[in-house]
Short mmCIF file of C-alpha atoms and ligand atoms in Angstrom, two decimals:
data_model
loop_
_atom_site.label_atom_id
_atom_site.label_comp_id
_atom_site.label_asym_id
_atom_site.label_seq_id
_atom_site.Cartn_x
_atom_site.Cartn_y
_atom_site.Cartn_z
CA MET Y 104 -32.52 108.12 -56.47
CA THR Y 105 -35.42 108.98 -58.74
CA ASP Y 106 -34.79 111.68 -61.30
CA ARG Y 107 -37.80 113.99 -61.23
CA HIS Y 108 -37.65 114.56 -64.89
CA SER Y 109 -37.71 110.84 -65.90
CA GLN Y 110 -40.84 109.98 -64.04
CA THR Y 111 -43.00 107.50 -65.93
CA VAL Y 112 -46.54 108.21 -66.77
CA GLU Y 113 -47.48 105.60 -64.04
CA GLU Y 114 -45.46 107.41 -61.38
CA LYS Y 115 -46.93 110.82 -62.25
CA ALA Y 116 -50.45 109.36 -62.27
CA LYS Y 117 -49.85 107.57 -59.13
CA SER Y 118 -48.95 110.67 -57.12
CA LYS Y 119 -51.90 112.59 -58.69
CA LEU Y 120 -54.28 109.76 -57.85
CA GLU Y 121 -53.03 109.43 -54.36
CA LYS Y 122 -53.53 113.12 -53.67
CA ARG Y 123 -57.00 113.01 -55.17
CA LEU Y 124 -57.88 109.96 -53.17
CA ALA Y 125 -56.99 111.56 -49.88
CA ALA Y 126 -58.96 114.77 -50.96
CA LEU Y 127 -62.03 112.73 -51.81
CA ARG Y 128 -61.84 110.67 -48.55
CA SER Y 129 -61.87 113.90 -46.48
CA ASP Y 130 -64.61 115.42 -48.52
CA ILE Y 131 -66.79 112.41 -48.06
CA GLN Y 132 -65.98 112.31 -44.32
CA ARG Y 133 -66.92 115.94 -44.07
CA GLU Y 134 -70.17 115.35 -45.95
CA LEU Y 135 -71.01 112.48 -43.67
CA ILE Y 136 -70.43 114.47 -40.58
CA LYS Y 137 -72.49 117.36 -42.03
CA ARG Y 138 -75.21 114.94 -42.94
CA ASP Y 139 -75.25 113.36 -39.45
CA HIS Y 140 -75.75 116.81 -37.91
CA GLU Y 141 -78.64 117.38 -40.46
CA LEU Y 142 -80.15 114.07 -39.53
CA TYR Y 143 -80.02 115.01 -35.79
CA GLY Y 144 -81.58 118.45 -36.74
CA ASP Y 145 -84.32 116.54 -38.63
CA LEU Y 146 -85.17 114.50 -35.57
CA VAL Y 147 -85.21 117.61 -33.39
CA ASP Y 148 -87.50 119.24 -36.01
CA LYS Y 149 -89.84 116.30 -36.04
CA MET Y 150 -90.11 116.50 -32.27
CA SER Y 151 -90.93 120.25 -32.20
CA ASP Y 152 -92.42 121.33 -35.50
CA SER Y 153 -93.09 118.74 -38.19
CA SER Y 154 -93.42 121.35 -40.91
CA ASP Y 155 -89.64 121.80 -41.02
CA ALA Y 156 -88.92 118.21 -41.65
CA SER Y 157 -89.28 118.53 -45.36
CA VAL Y 158 -86.53 121.10 -45.50
CA ALA Y 159 -84.24 118.81 -43.58
CA ASP Y 160 -85.11 115.97 -45.93
CA LEU Y 161 -84.24 118.09 -49.00
CA LEU Y 162 -80.82 119.06 -47.44
CA ILE Y 163 -80.12 115.38 -46.75
CA ASP Y 164 -80.94 114.57 -50.41
CA VAL Y 165 -78.63 117.19 -51.70
CA ASN Y 166 -75.78 115.89 -49.43
CA LEU Y 167 -76.43 112.38 -50.62
CA ALA Y 168 -76.11 113.25 -54.24
CA GLU Y 169 -72.77 115.02 -53.38
CA ILE Y 170 -71.47 111.92 -51.55
CA ALA Y 171 -72.78 109.74 -54.32
CA ARG Y 172 -70.66 111.68 -56.87
CA ASP Y 173 -67.63 111.79 -54.51
CA LEU Y 174 -67.89 107.96 -54.04
CA GLU Y 175 -68.18 107.37 -57.74
CA GLU Y 176 -65.00 109.35 -58.35
CA LEU Y 177 -63.33 107.58 -55.43
CA ARG Y 178 -64.07 104.28 -57.10
CA ASP Y 179 -62.61 105.48 -60.39
CA VAL Y 180 -59.40 106.70 -58.60
CA GLU Y 181 -59.03 103.50 -56.60
CA SER Y 182 -59.40 101.35 -59.70
CA ALA Y 183 -56.86 103.39 -61.61
CA LEU Y 184 -54.39 102.87 -58.60
CA ARG Y 185 -55.15 99.14 -58.82
CA ARG Y 186 -54.39 99.08 -62.50
CA ILE Y 187 -51.07 100.76 -61.87
CA GLU Y 188 -50.24 97.95 -59.39
CA LEU Y 189 -51.41 95.29 -61.74
CA GLY Y 190 -49.34 96.85 -64.59
CA THR Y 191 -52.45 97.36 -66.70
CA PHE Y 192 -52.57 101.14 -66.29
CA GLY Y 193 -52.98 102.95 -69.69
CA VAL Y 194 -54.82 99.99 -71.27
CA CYS Y 195 -58.29 100.66 -72.26
CA THR Y 196 -60.77 98.46 -70.30
CA GLN Y 197 -63.09 98.32 -73.24
CA CYS Y 198 -60.97 97.65 -76.31
CA SER Y 199 -57.57 96.78 -74.66
CA GLY Y 200 -56.01 99.42 -76.81
CA ASP Y 201 -53.55 102.03 -75.45
CA ILE Y 202 -54.91 105.09 -73.70
CA GLN Y 203 -53.24 108.27 -75.04
CA LYS Y 204 -50.52 109.55 -72.83
CA ALA Y 205 -51.77 113.05 -72.96
CA ARG Y 206 -55.14 111.84 -71.78
CA LEU Y 207 -53.57 109.88 -68.84
CA GLU Y 208 -51.70 113.05 -67.79
CA THR Y 209 -54.86 115.18 -67.57
CA VAL Y 210 -57.29 112.33 -66.45
CA PRO Y 211 -55.15 109.69 -64.76
CA GLU Y 212 -58.26 107.85 -63.65
CA ALA Y 213 -59.48 107.31 -67.21
CA SER Y 214 -60.17 103.77 -67.83
CA ARG Y 215 -60.99 103.91 -71.51
CA CYS Y 216 -59.19 105.26 -74.57
CA PHE Y 217 -60.64 108.48 -76.12
CA SER Y 218 -62.73 106.77 -78.85
CA CYS Y 219 -64.26 104.35 -76.34
CA GLN Y 220 -65.03 107.17 -73.88
CA THR Y 221 -66.57 109.28 -76.64
CA ALA Y 222 -68.72 106.22 -77.63
CA GLU Y 223 -69.80 105.75 -74.03
CA GLU Y 224 -70.70 109.37 -73.67
CA GLY Y 225 -72.71 109.28 -76.88
CA LYS Y 226 -74.80 106.49 -75.20
CA ASN Y 227 -75.26 108.52 -72.05
CA GLN Y 228 -76.05 111.89 -73.63
CA ARG Y 229 -78.57 112.82 -70.97
CA ASP Y 230 -75.85 112.38 -68.35
CA SER Y 231 -74.46 115.83 -68.08
CA HIS Y 232 -71.45 114.66 -65.94
CA LEU Y 233 -68.80 114.49 -68.59
CA LYS Y 234 -65.34 113.32 -67.84
CA MET Y 235 -62.70 115.48 -69.56
ZN1 LIG Z 374 -60.79 101.72 -76.09
#
């Protein structure tokens, strides 16, 4: 008997996060399957012509980077879901202040309030992977 329009921020975030979690899991699975094929191809190359092995290595590296990025996001999403269960969702993990509602609606996996996130990003300026 839940009224769609009176969904709490937590409920909205939870359904978003759960969808994201499922999408990430299938992405990772797909990447791993792809990588397995490439590992297999690499072995075949090594047996026939060793000069192609470096290309296969490169492909594996690229896939690993993708998987690593997906896994990182998966961890963020999972910890946000855990915060919802613990009732600490929307509380900044850095300063214990409230995370802005608008921010939680666009980035439900956000674990820091806007000012803590900005400070953190300033520290990692070379890191081009910025969270919205
Ligand atoms: Zn904060």
